[in-house]
mmCIF file of the C-alpha atoms, coordinates in Angstrom:
data_MODEL
# 
_entry.id   MODEL 
# 
loop_
_atom_site.group_PDB 
_atom_site.id 
_atom_site.type_symbol 
_atom_site.label_atom_id 
_atom_site.label_alt_id 
_atom_site.label_comp_id 
_atom_site.label_asym_id 
_atom_site.label_entity_id 
_atom_site.label_seq_id 
_atom_site.pdbx_PDB_ins_code 
_atom_site.Cartn_x 
_atom_site.Cartn_y 
_atom_site.Cartn_z 
_atom_site.occupancy 
_atom_site.B_iso_or_equiv 
_atom_site.pdbx_formal_charge 
_atom_site.auth_seq_id 
_atom_site.auth_comp_id 
_atom_site.auth_asym_id 
_atom_site.auth_atom_id 
_atom_site.pdbx_PDB_model_num 
ATOM 1   C CA . ARG A 1 1   ? -138.030 -75.465 -179.311 1.00 0.00 ? 1   ARG A CA 1 
ATOM 2   C CA . ARG A 1 2   ? -136.593 -73.038 -181.780 1.00 0.00 ? 2   ARG A CA 1 
ATOM 3   C CA . GLY A 1 3   ? -133.974 -71.360 -179.627 1.00 0.00 ? 3   GLY A CA 1 
ATOM 4   C CA . GLY A 1 4   ? -135.685 -68.026 -179.000 1.00 0.00 ? 4   GLY A CA 1 
ATOM 5   C CA . ALA A 1 5   ? -136.305 -68.535 -175.277 1.00 0.00 ? 5   ALA A CA 1 
ATOM 6   C CA . MET A 1 6   ? -133.525 -66.148 -174.275 1.00 0.00 ? 6   MET A CA 1 
ATOM 7   C CA . ALA A 1 7   ? -133.582 -63.969 -177.389 1.00 0.00 ? 7   ALA A CA 1 
ATOM 8   C CA . GLY A 1 8   ? -133.372 -60.338 -176.314 1.00 0.00 ? 8   GLY A CA 1 
ATOM 9   C CA . HIS A 1 9   ? -133.252 -61.421 -172.685 1.00 0.00 ? 9   HIS A CA 1 
ATOM 10  C CA . VAL A 1 10  ? -136.846 -62.611 -172.577 1.00 0.00 ? 10  VAL A CA 1 
ATOM 11  C CA . ARG A 1 11  ? -137.063 -65.512 -170.128 1.00 0.00 ? 11  ARG A CA 1 
ATOM 12  C CA . ILE A 1 12  ? -139.621 -68.282 -170.606 1.00 0.00 ? 12  ILE A CA 1 
ATOM 13  C CA . GLU A 1 13  ? -140.674 -70.745 -167.892 1.00 0.00 ? 13  GLU A CA 1 
ATOM 14  C CA . ARG A 1 14  ? -142.438 -73.815 -169.287 1.00 0.00 ? 14  ARG A CA 1 
ATOM 15  C CA . VAL A 1 15  ? -145.549 -74.713 -167.261 1.00 0.00 ? 15  VAL A CA 1 
ATOM 16  C CA . ALA A 1 16  ? -147.295 -77.252 -169.512 1.00 0.00 ? 16  ALA A CA 1 
ATOM 17  C CA . ALA A 1 17  ? -146.124 -78.786 -172.779 1.00 0.00 ? 17  ALA A CA 1 
ATOM 18  C CA . GLY A 1 18  ? -147.801 -78.037 -176.073 1.00 0.00 ? 18  GLY A CA 1 
ATOM 19  C CA . ASP A 1 19  ? -147.760 -80.042 -179.283 1.00 0.00 ? 19  ASP A CA 1 
ATOM 20  C CA . GLY A 1 20  ? -144.032 -79.382 -179.755 1.00 0.00 ? 20  GLY A CA 1 
ATOM 21  C CA . ARG A 1 21  ? -144.304 -78.812 -183.491 1.00 0.00 ? 21  ARG A CA 1 
ATOM 22  C CA . THR A 1 22  ? -146.659 -75.903 -184.293 1.00 0.00 ? 22  THR A CA 1 
ATOM 23  C CA . TYR A 1 23  ? -144.842 -72.573 -183.913 1.00 0.00 ? 23  TYR A CA 1 
ATOM 24  C CA . ALA A 1 24  ? -145.886 -69.187 -185.244 1.00 0.00 ? 24  ALA A CA 1 
ATOM 25  C CA . SER A 1 25  ? -144.398 -67.885 -188.467 1.00 0.00 ? 25  SER A CA 1 
ATOM 26  C CA . LEU A 1 26  ? -144.736 -64.393 -189.895 1.00 0.00 ? 26  LEU A CA 1 
ATOM 27  C CA . GLY A 1 27  ? -148.383 -63.730 -190.717 1.00 0.00 ? 27  GLY A CA 1 
ATOM 28  C CA . ASP A 1 28  ? -149.877 -66.650 -188.739 1.00 0.00 ? 28  ASP A CA 1 
ATOM 29  C CA . GLU A 1 29  ? -152.850 -65.972 -186.484 1.00 0.00 ? 29  GLU A CA 1 
ATOM 30  C CA . VAL A 1 30  ? -152.128 -66.717 -182.825 1.00 0.00 ? 30  VAL A CA 1 
ATOM 31  C CA . ARG A 1 31  ? -154.868 -67.145 -180.204 1.00 0.00 ? 31  ARG A CA 1 
ATOM 32  C CA . VAL A 1 32  ? -153.978 -66.902 -176.529 1.00 0.00 ? 32  VAL A CA 1 
ATOM 33  C CA . PHE A 1 33  ? -155.324 -66.442 -173.051 1.00 0.00 ? 33  PHE A CA 1 
ATOM 34  C CA . TYR A 1 34  ? -153.029 -64.422 -170.827 1.00 0.00 ? 34  TYR A CA 1 
ATOM 35  C CA . ARG A 1 35  ? -152.606 -62.512 -167.599 1.00 0.00 ? 35  ARG A CA 1 
ATOM 36  C CA . GLY A 1 36  ? -150.127 -59.624 -167.392 1.00 0.00 ? 36  GLY A CA 1 
ATOM 37  C CA . THR A 1 37  ? -148.688 -58.492 -164.064 1.00 0.00 ? 37  THR A CA 1 
ATOM 38  C CA . LEU A 1 38  ? -146.244 -55.918 -162.733 1.00 0.00 ? 38  LEU A CA 1 
ATOM 39  C CA . PRO A 1 39  ? -143.273 -56.833 -160.507 1.00 0.00 ? 39  PRO A CA 1 
ATOM 40  C CA . ASP A 1 40  ? -145.432 -56.293 -157.386 1.00 0.00 ? 40  ASP A CA 1 
ATOM 41  C CA . GLY A 1 41  ? -147.977 -58.830 -158.698 1.00 0.00 ? 41  GLY A CA 1 
ATOM 42  C CA . ALA A 1 42  ? -150.611 -56.225 -159.631 1.00 0.00 ? 42  ALA A CA 1 
ATOM 43  C CA . GLU A 1 43  ? -152.550 -57.307 -162.715 1.00 0.00 ? 43  GLU A CA 1 
ATOM 44  C CA . PHE A 1 44  ? -152.607 -54.743 -165.522 1.00 0.00 ? 44  PHE A CA 1 
ATOM 45  C CA . HIS A 1 45  ? -154.543 -56.769 -168.084 1.00 0.00 ? 45  HIS A CA 1 
ATOM 46  C CA . ALA A 1 46  ? -155.944 -60.240 -168.671 1.00 0.00 ? 46  ALA A CA 1 
ATOM 47  C CA . VAL A 1 47  ? -157.864 -62.206 -171.257 1.00 0.00 ? 47  VAL A CA 1 
ATOM 48  C CA . GLN A 1 48  ? -158.988 -65.401 -169.547 1.00 0.00 ? 48  GLN A CA 1 
ATOM 49  C CA . PRO A 1 49  ? -161.567 -68.054 -170.379 1.00 0.00 ? 49  PRO A CA 1 
ATOM 50  C CA . GLY A 1 50  ? -164.860 -67.659 -168.529 1.00 0.00 ? 50  GLY A CA 1 
ATOM 51  C CA . GLU A 1 51  ? -166.155 -70.414 -166.299 1.00 0.00 ? 51  GLU A CA 1 
ATOM 52  C CA . ASP A 1 52  ? -168.541 -71.340 -169.086 1.00 0.00 ? 52  ASP A CA 1 
ATOM 53  C CA . GLY A 1 53  ? -165.856 -70.952 -171.771 1.00 0.00 ? 53  GLY A CA 1 
ATOM 54  C CA . ALA A 1 54  ? -167.611 -67.849 -173.099 1.00 0.00 ? 54  ALA A CA 1 
ATOM 55  C CA . ASN A 1 55  ? -164.609 -65.527 -173.335 1.00 0.00 ? 55  ASN A CA 1 
ATOM 56  C CA . ALA A 1 56  ? -162.767 -65.584 -176.642 1.00 0.00 ? 56  ALA A CA 1 
ATOM 57  C CA . PRO A 1 57  ? -158.970 -65.677 -176.669 1.00 0.00 ? 57  PRO A CA 1 
ATOM 58  C CA . PHE A 1 58  ? -156.900 -62.660 -177.664 1.00 0.00 ? 58  PHE A CA 1 
ATOM 59  C CA . GLU A 1 59  ? -155.971 -62.940 -181.349 1.00 0.00 ? 59  GLU A CA 1 
ATOM 60  C CA . PHE A 1 60  ? -153.029 -61.358 -183.115 1.00 0.00 ? 60  PHE A CA 1 
ATOM 61  C CA . GLU A 1 61  ? -151.065 -61.746 -186.305 1.00 0.00 ? 61  GLU A CA 1 
ATOM 62  C CA . PHE A 1 62  ? -147.520 -62.877 -185.534 1.00 0.00 ? 62  PHE A CA 1 
ATOM 63  C CA . GLY A 1 63  ? -145.045 -60.215 -186.611 1.00 0.00 ? 63  GLY A CA 1 
ATOM 64  C CA . GLN A 1 64  ? -147.605 -57.387 -186.773 1.00 0.00 ? 64  GLN A CA 1 
ATOM 65  C CA . ASP A 1 65  ? -146.819 -53.890 -185.631 1.00 0.00 ? 65  ASP A CA 1 
ATOM 66  C CA . GLY A 1 66  ? -148.265 -52.875 -182.291 1.00 0.00 ? 66  GLY A CA 1 
ATOM 67  C CA . LEU A 1 67  ? -147.029 -55.764 -180.168 1.00 0.00 ? 67  LEU A CA 1 
ATOM 68  C CA . ILE A 1 68  ? -144.301 -55.131 -177.642 1.00 0.00 ? 68  ILE A CA 1 
ATOM 69  C CA . PRO A 1 69  ? -140.957 -56.576 -178.807 1.00 0.00 ? 69  PRO A CA 1 
ATOM 70  C CA . GLY A 1 70  ? -140.891 -59.011 -175.875 1.00 0.00 ? 70  GLY A CA 1 
ATOM 71  C CA . TRP A 1 71  ? -144.064 -60.741 -177.094 1.00 0.00 ? 71  TRP A CA 1 
ATOM 72  C CA . THR A 1 72  ? -142.654 -61.177 -180.584 1.00 0.00 ? 72  THR A CA 1 
ATOM 73  C CA . SER A 1 73  ? -139.425 -62.566 -179.156 1.00 0.00 ? 73  SER A CA 1 
ATOM 74  C CA . ALA A 1 74  ? -141.249 -64.942 -176.805 1.00 0.00 ? 74  ALA A CA 1 
ATOM 75  C CA . PHE A 1 75  ? -143.640 -66.307 -179.423 1.00 0.00 ? 75  PHE A CA 1 
ATOM 76  C CA . GLU A 1 76  ? -140.723 -67.394 -181.578 1.00 0.00 ? 76  GLU A CA 1 
ATOM 77  C CA . ASP A 1 77  ? -140.337 -70.160 -178.973 1.00 0.00 ? 77  ASP A CA 1 
ATOM 78  C CA . ILE A 1 78  ? -143.879 -70.937 -177.788 1.00 0.00 ? 78  ILE A CA 1 
ATOM 79  C CA . CYS A 1 79  ? -145.799 -73.760 -179.472 1.00 0.00 ? 79  CYS A CA 1 
ATOM 80  C CA . GLN A 1 80  ? -149.493 -74.430 -179.819 1.00 0.00 ? 80  GLN A CA 1 
ATOM 81  C CA . GLY A 1 81  ? -151.081 -75.685 -176.613 1.00 0.00 ? 81  GLY A CA 1 
ATOM 82  C CA . GLU A 1 82  ? -148.145 -74.669 -174.445 1.00 0.00 ? 82  GLU A CA 1 
ATOM 83  C CA . LYS A 1 83  ? -148.575 -72.841 -171.132 1.00 0.00 ? 83  LYS A CA 1 
ATOM 84  C CA . VAL A 1 84  ? -145.703 -70.567 -170.149 1.00 0.00 ? 84  VAL A CA 1 
ATOM 85  C CA . VAL A 1 85  ? -144.701 -67.706 -167.895 1.00 0.00 ? 85  VAL A CA 1 
ATOM 86  C CA . VAL A 1 86  ? -142.824 -65.040 -169.841 1.00 0.00 ? 86  VAL A CA 1 
ATOM 87  C CA . HIS A 1 87  ? -140.605 -62.478 -168.112 1.00 0.00 ? 87  HIS A CA 1 
ATOM 88  C CA . ILE A 1 88  ? -140.047 -59.401 -170.266 1.00 0.00 ? 88  ILE A CA 1 
ATOM 89  C CA . PRO A 1 89  ? -137.497 -56.740 -169.311 1.00 0.00 ? 89  PRO A CA 1 
ATOM 90  C CA . ALA A 1 90  ? -138.649 -53.127 -169.511 1.00 0.00 ? 90  ALA A CA 1 
ATOM 91  C CA . HIS A 1 91  ? -136.634 -52.345 -172.659 1.00 0.00 ? 91  HIS A CA 1 
ATOM 92  C CA . LEU A 1 92  ? -138.610 -55.056 -174.540 1.00 0.00 ? 92  LEU A CA 1 
ATOM 93  C CA . GLY A 1 93  ? -141.922 -53.964 -173.014 1.00 0.00 ? 93  GLY A CA 1 
ATOM 94  C CA . TYR A 1 94  ? -143.187 -50.403 -172.852 1.00 0.00 ? 94  TYR A CA 1 
ATOM 95  C CA . ALA A 1 95  ? -139.710 -49.041 -172.032 1.00 0.00 ? 95  ALA A CA 1 
ATOM 96  C CA . GLU A 1 96  ? -139.408 -45.439 -170.880 1.00 0.00 ? 96  GLU A CA 1 
ATOM 97  C CA . SER A 1 97  ? -142.831 -44.458 -172.275 1.00 0.00 ? 97  SER A CA 1 
ATOM 98  C CA . GLY A 1 98  ? -144.856 -46.795 -170.052 1.00 0.00 ? 98  GLY A CA 1 
ATOM 99  C CA . TYR A 1 99  ? -148.528 -47.375 -170.795 1.00 0.00 ? 99  TYR A CA 1 
ATOM 100 C CA . PRO A 1 100 ? -151.025 -44.708 -169.712 1.00 0.00 ? 100 PRO A CA 1 
ATOM 101 C CA . ASP A 1 101 ? -154.014 -45.541 -167.532 1.00 0.00 ? 101 ASP A CA 1 
ATOM 102 C CA . GLU A 1 102 ? -157.120 -44.109 -169.200 1.00 0.00 ? 102 GLU A CA 1 
ATOM 103 C CA . ASP A 1 103 ? -158.917 -44.043 -165.825 1.00 0.00 ? 103 ASP A CA 1 
ATOM 104 C CA . LYS A 1 104 ? -156.194 -42.004 -164.121 1.00 0.00 ? 104 LYS A CA 1 
ATOM 105 C CA . PRO A 1 105 ? -155.220 -38.856 -166.044 1.00 0.00 ? 105 PRO A CA 1 
ATOM 106 C CA . GLY A 1 106 ? -151.452 -38.556 -165.847 1.00 0.00 ? 106 GLY A CA 1 
ATOM 107 C CA . GLY A 1 107 ? -151.202 -42.044 -164.333 1.00 0.00 ? 107 GLY A CA 1 
ATOM 108 C CA . TYR A 1 108 ? -149.877 -45.280 -165.745 1.00 0.00 ? 108 TYR A CA 1 
ATOM 109 C CA . ALA A 1 109 ? -151.323 -48.776 -166.013 1.00 0.00 ? 109 ALA A CA 1 
ATOM 110 C CA . ILE A 1 110 ? -147.704 -49.795 -166.659 1.00 0.00 ? 110 ILE A CA 1 
ATOM 111 C CA . PRO A 1 111 ? -145.172 -47.316 -165.278 1.00 0.00 ? 111 PRO A CA 1 
ATOM 112 C CA . PRO A 1 112 ? -142.132 -46.376 -167.379 1.00 0.00 ? 112 PRO A CA 1 
ATOM 113 C CA . ASN A 1 113 ? -139.158 -48.768 -167.197 1.00 0.00 ? 113 ASN A CA 1 
ATOM 114 C CA . THR A 1 114 ? -141.154 -51.635 -165.683 1.00 0.00 ? 114 THR A CA 1 
ATOM 115 C CA . ASP A 1 115 ? -140.423 -55.326 -166.180 1.00 0.00 ? 115 ASP A CA 1 
ATOM 116 C CA . LEU A 1 116 ? -143.481 -57.414 -167.094 1.00 0.00 ? 116 LEU A CA 1 
ATOM 117 C CA . LYS A 1 117 ? -144.650 -60.954 -166.424 1.00 0.00 ? 117 LYS A CA 1 
ATOM 118 C CA . TYR A 1 118 ? -147.210 -62.751 -168.588 1.00 0.00 ? 118 TYR A CA 1 
ATOM 119 C CA . GLU A 1 119 ? -148.868 -66.080 -167.854 1.00 0.00 ? 119 GLU A CA 1 
ATOM 120 C CA . ILE A 1 120 ? -149.782 -67.326 -171.323 1.00 0.00 ? 120 ILE A CA 1 
ATOM 121 C CA . HIS A 1 121 ? -151.726 -70.275 -172.712 1.00 0.00 ? 121 HIS A CA 1 
ATOM 122 C CA . CYS A 1 122 ? -151.139 -70.502 -176.461 1.00 0.00 ? 122 CYS A CA 1 
ATOM 123 C CA . VAL A 1 123 ? -154.512 -71.941 -177.436 1.00 0.00 ? 123 VAL A CA 1 
ATOM 124 C CA . GLU A 1 124 ? -154.086 -72.103 -181.196 1.00 0.00 ? 124 GLU A CA 1 
ATOM 125 C CA . ILE A 1 125 ? -151.796 -71.124 -184.049 1.00 0.00 ? 125 ILE A CA 1 
ATOM 126 C CA . ILE A 1 126 ? -153.535 -70.864 -187.397 1.00 0.00 ? 126 ILE A CA 1 
ATOM 127 C CA . LYS A 1 127 ? -151.014 -71.114 -190.196 1.00 0.00 ? 127 LYS A CA 1 
ATOM 128 C CA . LYS A 1 128 ? -151.329 -68.542 -192.938 1.00 0.00 ? 128 LYS A CA 1 
ATOM 129 C CA . ARG A 1 129 ? -152.724 -70.017 -196.094 1.00 0.00 ? 129 ARG A CA 1 
ATOM 130 C CA . ALA A 1 130 ? -150.290 -70.576 -198.905 1.00 0.00 ? 130 ALA A CA 1 
ATOM 131 C CA . LYS A 1 131 ? -151.422 -69.076 -202.171 1.00 0.00 ? 131 LYS A CA 1 
ATOM 132 C CA . LYS A 1 132 ? -153.150 -71.680 -204.262 1.00 0.00 ? 132 LYS A CA 1 
ATOM 133 C CA . ALA A 1 133 ? -151.560 -72.455 -207.581 1.00 0.00 ? 133 ALA A CA 1 
ATOM 134 C CA . ALA A 1 134 ? -153.602 -71.711 -210.666 1.00 0.00 ? 134 ALA A CA 1 
ATOM 135 C CA . PRO A 1 135 ? -155.567 -74.753 -211.860 1.00 0.00 ? 135 PRO A CA 1 
ATOM 136 C CA . PRO A 1 136 ? -154.032 -76.585 -214.811 1.00 0.00 ? 136 PRO A CA 1 
ATOM 137 C CA . ALA A 1 137 ? -155.095 -75.280 -218.203 1.00 0.00 ? 137 ALA A CA 1 
ATOM 138 C CA . GLU A 1 138 ? -157.823 -77.156 -220.011 1.00 0.00 ? 138 GLU A CA 1 
ATOM 139 C CA . PRO A 1 139 ? -156.480 -79.287 -222.863 1.00 0.00 ? 139 PRO A CA 1 
ATOM 140 C CA . THR A 1 140 ? -157.090 -77.808 -226.287 1.00 0.00 ? 140 THR A CA 1 
ATOM 141 C CA . ALA A 1 141 ? -158.475 -79.595 -229.340 1.00 0.00 ? 141 ALA A CA 1 
ATOM 142 C CA . GLU A 1 142 ? -154.971 -79.571 -230.863 1.00 0.00 ? 142 GLU A CA 1 
ATOM 143 C CA . GLU A 1 143 ? -153.533 -81.739 -228.079 1.00 0.00 ? 143 GLU A CA 1 
# 
């Protein structure tokens, strides 16, 4: 664990241990299955494996723009293979803007100022590739 479990008031409940050593760093690709719910238990979004394993996990680049701050905070302390429940306070989620529901004009999939709960299985963390060093120069006839 890297100490981020309470960073920004995100709370992480450990459900199943992961490898304990592979954590996301800036630029790494993270693959997860998850289920997001509101305080009343209503599901607002999920990416889950199919019975036949056909569904692909959700993929994101750790540290990219577009993720809610609570996810970034949580993934500082979630390792590969780990299953967790993450509780994200509204100010680290969609805050006062909420998240509109495209099927309900003027409605919200996630109402403003709503705490969120995510059940997450961190399937894989693919480390960004270090730049390869240039190959050594060929020896010259003078050497």
